[in-house]
mmCIF file of C-alpha atoms in Angstrom:
data_model
loop_
_atom_site.group_PDB
_atom_site.id
_atom_site.type_symbol
_atom_site.label_atom_id
_atom_site.label_comp_id
_atom_site.label_asym_id
_atom_site.label_seq_id
_atom_site.Cartn_x
_atom_site.Cartn_y
_atom_site.Cartn_z
ATOM 1 C CA MET T 19 -43.837 172.637 -33.384
ATOM 2 C CA ALA T 20 -42.979 170.959 -30.119
ATOM 3 C CA ILE T 21 -44.378 167.572 -29.245
ATOM 4 C CA ASP T 22 -45.856 167.366 -25.791
ATOM 5 C CA ASP T 23 -45.608 164.472 -23.355
ATOM 6 C CA SER T 24 -49.236 163.432 -23.945
ATOM 7 C CA LEU T 25 -48.073 161.819 -27.189
ATOM 8 C CA LEU T 26 -46.114 159.269 -25.165
ATOM 9 C CA THR T 27 -48.530 158.355 -22.413
ATOM 10 C CA GLY T 28 -47.694 154.888 -21.098
ATOM 11 C CA ILE T 29 -44.727 154.281 -23.396
ATOM 12 C CA GLY T 30 -41.297 153.499 -21.941
ATOM 13 C CA SER T 31 -39.276 155.309 -19.308
ATOM 14 C CA ASP T 32 -39.083 159.082 -18.984
ATOM 15 C CA ASN T 33 -35.535 159.080 -20.411
ATOM 16 C CA ILE T 34 -36.566 157.085 -23.463
ATOM 17 C CA GLN T 35 -39.593 159.304 -23.955
ATOM 18 C CA THR T 36 -37.450 162.419 -23.748
ATOM 19 C CA VAL T 37 -34.958 161.069 -26.296
ATOM 20 C CA ILE T 38 -37.734 160.129 -28.723
ATOM 21 C CA LEU T 39 -39.530 163.464 -28.319
ATOM 22 C CA ASP T 40 -36.329 165.454 -28.734
ATOM 23 C CA TRP T 41 -35.301 163.541 -31.866
ATOM 24 C CA GLN T 42 -38.791 163.819 -33.358
ATOM 25 C CA ASN T 43 -38.938 167.571 -32.612
ATOM 26 C CA GLU T 44 -35.494 168.078 -34.150
ATOM 27 C CA THR T 45 -36.540 166.071 -37.193
ATOM 28 C CA ILE T 46 -39.629 168.207 -37.754
ATOM 29 C CA VAL T 47 -37.597 171.414 -37.409
ATOM 30 C CA LYS T 48 -34.933 170.056 -39.793
ATOM 31 C CA LEU T 49 -37.573 169.042 -42.353
ATOM 32 C CA GLN T 50 -39.255 172.451 -42.187
ATOM 33 C CA LYS T 51 -35.939 174.315 -42.479
ATOM 34 C CA SER T 52 -34.883 172.100 -45.363
ATOM 35 C CA LEU T 53 -38.166 172.778 -47.148
ATOM 36 C CA ASP T 54 -37.875 176.511 -46.443
ATOM 37 C CA GLY T 55 -34.398 176.567 -47.968
ATOM 38 C CA LYS T 56 -35.261 174.527 -51.030
ATOM 39 C CA ALA T 57 -38.797 175.585 -51.952
ATOM 40 C CA SER T 58 -39.311 178.511 -54.265
ATOM 41 C CA SER T 59 -40.939 181.668 -52.999
ATOM 42 C CA GLY T 60 -44.655 182.135 -53.447
ATOM 43 C CA THR T 61 -45.760 178.728 -52.211
ATOM 44 C CA SER T 62 -48.833 178.328 -50.000
ATOM 45 C CA LEU T 63 -46.761 176.889 -47.108
ATOM 46 C CA LYS T 64 -49.380 174.128 -46.859
ATOM 47 C CA LEU T 65 -46.734 171.402 -47.081
ATOM 48 C CA ARG T 66 -44.541 173.033 -44.430
ATOM 49 C CA GLN T 67 -47.450 173.431 -42.037
ATOM 50 C CA SER T 68 -48.555 169.830 -42.576
ATOM 51 C CA ILE T 69 -45.306 168.350 -41.218
ATOM 52 C CA GLN T 70 -46.600 167.181 -37.854
ATOM 53 C CA PRO T 71 -46.041 164.289 -35.441
ATOM 54 C CA LYS T 72 -48.611 161.620 -34.761
ATOM 55 C CA LYS T 73 -48.969 160.033 -31.365
ATOM 56 C CA LEU T 74 -46.484 157.211 -30.844
ATOM 57 C CA GLN T 75 -48.164 153.851 -31.072
ATOM 58 C CA GLN T 76 -47.289 150.627 -29.293
ATOM 59 C CA THR T 77 -47.076 147.724 -31.765
ATOM 60 C CA ASP T 78 -46.270 144.023 -31.404
ATOM 61 C CA ASN T 79 -42.699 144.773 -32.455
ATOM 62 C CA GLY T 80 -42.140 147.984 -30.480
ATOM 63 C CA LEU T 81 -42.997 151.610 -31.101
ATOM 64 C CA LEU T 82 -44.245 153.196 -34.286
ATOM 65 C CA MET T 83 -43.225 156.829 -34.807
ATOM 66 C CA VAL T 84 -44.979 158.645 -37.646
ATOM 67 C CA ILE T 85 -44.451 162.140 -38.979
ATOM 68 C CA GLU T 86 -47.336 163.228 -41.176
ATOM 69 C CA ALA T 87 -47.201 165.498 -44.196
ATOM 70 C CA GLU T 88 -49.296 166.264 -47.244
ATOM 71 C CA ASP T 89 -49.231 163.284 -49.606
ATOM 72 C CA TYR T 90 -47.543 165.284 -52.352
ATOM 73 C CA TYR T 91 -44.348 165.748 -50.296
ATOM 74 C CA LYS T 92 -42.900 162.739 -52.184
ATOM 75 C CA TYR T 93 -43.292 164.510 -55.521
ATOM 76 C CA ILE T 94 -41.626 167.667 -54.194
ATOM 77 C CA ASP T 95 -38.772 165.640 -52.717
ATOM 78 C CA GLU T 96 -38.148 163.233 -55.610
ATOM 79 C CA GLY T 97 -39.510 165.258 -58.524
ATOM 80 C CA VAL T 98 -41.800 164.084 -61.316
ATOM 81 C CA ARG T 99 -40.867 163.123 -64.888
ATOM 82 C CA GLY T 100 -42.749 165.070 -67.519
ATOM 83 C CA VAL T 101 -44.307 163.549 -70.612
ATOM 84 C CA GLY T 102 -41.918 165.383 -72.931
ATOM 85 C CA GLY T 103 -42.978 166.274 -76.421
ATOM 86 C CA GLU T 104 -42.133 168.852 -79.039
ATOM 87 C CA LYS T 105 -42.386 172.572 -78.472
ATOM 88 C CA LYS T 106 -44.591 174.532 -80.864
ATOM 89 C CA GLY T 107 -41.661 176.694 -81.921
ATOM 90 C CA GLY T 108 -39.425 173.680 -82.440
ATOM 91 C CA GLY T 109 -37.238 171.639 -80.159
ATOM 92 C CA ILE T 110 -38.182 169.251 -77.408
ATOM 93 C CA PHE T 111 -39.043 169.724 -73.744
ATOM 94 C CA GLN T 112 -36.026 169.027 -71.528
ATOM 95 C CA GLN T 113 -36.832 166.651 -68.641
ATOM 96 C CA VAL T 114 -35.946 168.105 -65.207
ATOM 97 C CA ALA T 115 -36.419 164.842 -63.261
ATOM 98 C CA PRO T 116 -35.476 162.011 -65.641
ATOM 99 C CA ASN T 117 -34.728 159.581 -62.792
ATOM 100 C CA SER T 118 -37.829 160.184 -60.691
ATOM 101 C CA PRO T 119 -39.993 157.175 -59.867
ATOM 102 C CA PHE T 120 -43.028 159.408 -60.470
ATOM 103 C CA SER T 121 -44.267 160.621 -63.847
ATOM 104 C CA TYR T 122 -47.120 162.411 -65.516
ATOM 105 C CA LYS T 123 -49.085 160.408 -68.063
ATOM 106 C CA GLU T 124 -50.022 161.660 -71.519
ATOM 107 C CA GLY T 125 -53.589 162.926 -71.512
ATOM 108 C CA SER T 126 -53.705 163.372 -67.723
ATOM 109 C CA LYS T 127 -52.530 166.874 -66.873
ATOM 110 C CA PRO T 128 -52.450 168.049 -63.257
ATOM 111 C CA SER T 129 -55.163 170.492 -62.262
ATOM 112 C CA VAL T 130 -54.339 174.138 -62.883
ATOM 113 C CA LYS T 131 -55.485 174.923 -59.312
ATOM 114 C CA HIS T 132 -52.175 173.527 -58.030
ATOM 115 C CA PHE T 133 -50.274 176.247 -59.903
ATOM 116 C CA GLN T 134 -52.519 179.310 -59.456
ATOM 117 C CA GLN T 135 -51.094 180.860 -56.292
ATOM 118 C CA TRP T 136 -47.460 180.301 -57.243
ATOM 119 C CA SER T 137 -48.072 181.571 -60.800
ATOM 120 C CA ARG T 138 -49.746 184.743 -59.540
ATOM 121 C CA THR T 139 -46.820 185.600 -57.256
ATOM 122 C CA LYS T 140 -44.468 185.205 -60.233
ATOM 123 C CA GLY T 141 -46.714 187.063 -62.679
ATOM 124 C CA LEU T 142 -47.136 183.972 -64.852
ATOM 125 C CA ASN T 143 -50.099 182.356 -66.547
ATOM 126 C CA PRO T 144 -51.080 179.294 -64.444
ATOM 127 C CA PHE T 145 -52.157 177.385 -67.574
ATOM 128 C CA ALA T 146 -48.730 177.933 -69.138
ATOM 129 C CA VAL T 147 -47.022 176.875 -65.901
ATOM 130 C CA ARG T 148 -49.138 173.719 -65.766
ATOM 131 C CA GLU T 149 -48.252 172.894 -69.377
ATOM 132 C CA SER T 150 -44.548 173.421 -68.703
ATOM 133 C CA VAL T 151 -44.625 171.236 -65.590
ATOM 134 C CA PHE T 152 -46.636 168.582 -67.430
ATOM 135 C CA ARG T 153 -44.089 168.497 -70.264
ATOM 136 C CA LYS T 154 -40.804 169.032 -68.358
ATOM 137 C CA GLY T 155 -41.776 167.584 -64.974
ATOM 138 C CA LEU T 156 -40.979 168.820 -61.483
ATOM 139 C CA LYS T 157 -37.352 169.141 -60.445
ATOM 140 C CA PRO T 158 -36.596 167.264 -57.197
ATOM 141 C CA ASN T 159 -35.606 169.430 -54.246
ATOM 142 C CA ASN T 160 -34.665 166.606 -51.834
ATOM 143 C CA PHE T 161 -35.921 168.484 -48.769
ATOM 144 C CA PHE T 162 -36.918 165.177 -47.113
ATOM 145 C CA SER T 163 -34.204 162.814 -48.308
ATOM 146 C CA SER T 164 -31.448 165.287 -47.370
ATOM 147 C CA VAL T 165 -32.675 165.224 -43.740
ATOM 148 C CA MET T 166 -33.699 161.588 -43.319
ATOM 149 C CA THR T 167 -30.265 160.154 -43.956
ATOM 150 C CA ASP T 168 -28.847 156.950 -42.492
ATOM 151 C CA ASP T 169 -26.658 159.119 -40.231
ATOM 152 C CA TRP T 170 -29.653 161.018 -38.834
ATOM 153 C CA ILE T 171 -31.621 157.826 -38.247
ATOM 154 C CA SER T 172 -28.566 156.260 -36.562
ATOM 155 C CA GLU T 173 -28.432 159.310 -34.298
ATOM 156 C CA LEU T 174 -31.743 158.237 -32.733
ATOM 157 C CA THR T 175 -30.389 154.746 -32.071
ATOM 158 C CA ILE T 176 -27.233 156.199 -30.489
ATOM 159 C CA ARG T 177 -29.253 158.505 -28.245
ATOM 160 C CA LEU T 178 -31.529 155.664 -27.146
ATOM 161 C CA GLU T 179 -28.585 153.405 -26.375
ATOM 162 C CA GLU T 180 -27.064 156.185 -24.241
ATOM 163 C CA VAL T 181 -30.124 156.093 -21.955
ATOM 164 C CA GLY T 182 -30.095 152.330 -21.749
ATOM 165 C CA ALA T 183 -32.558 151.410 -24.471
ATOM 166 C CA ASN T 184 -30.527 148.617 -26.029
ATOM 167 C CA ASN T 185 -31.540 146.382 -28.924
ATOM 168 C CA ILE T 186 -33.283 149.258 -30.682
ATOM 169 C CA GLU T 187 -33.975 148.925 -34.371
ATOM 170 C CA VAL T 188 -35.109 151.959 -36.286
ATOM 171 C CA ILE T 189 -36.917 151.275 -39.539
ATOM 172 C CA LEU T 190 -38.213 154.072 -41.713
ATOM 173 C CA LYS T 191 -40.197 153.513 -44.834
ATOM 174 C CA ASN T 192 -39.584 155.479 -47.995
ATOM 175 C CA SER T 193 -42.074 158.118 -46.937
ATOM 176 C CA ILE T 194 -43.210 160.107 -43.974
ATOM 177 C CA GLU T 195 -46.390 158.064 -43.790
ATOM 178 C CA GLN T 196 -47.624 155.321 -46.049
#
């Protein structure tokens, strides 16, 4: 998805606007390609399609650039710890995201609706998939964190400095939008 110039009306010089638009467009493409390469087949593509720019906003401290995405992108990127437990046939459920900051809570299973489409394409029972995910967790795929690296963020600063936008500080929060 290309960002058009209307997103930058009244903000900075044409060169600065072009640099910001180009970097933001490249970022969206990189995020979508990363997700495409790391997501399993059979997904709804809702997350991919939700990766969109918001209009740049002038703030007291400068410009605010936001890339929107479905709220659950964080769970796909960083994974979710399962609740664990014992299997009916013996043994325990192996955690697939033991270091994730997110976790399911005992007695609070995710809705089966989140697993229906994917389960159908795989020929699996969505209730069984939900139970497995609840117990084992969701494995992180790092589609976001592998793109939004310090090097990539520094690239924006370098590009802005090349067109004369000195004293630029780029700050990104730990999510696409908070």
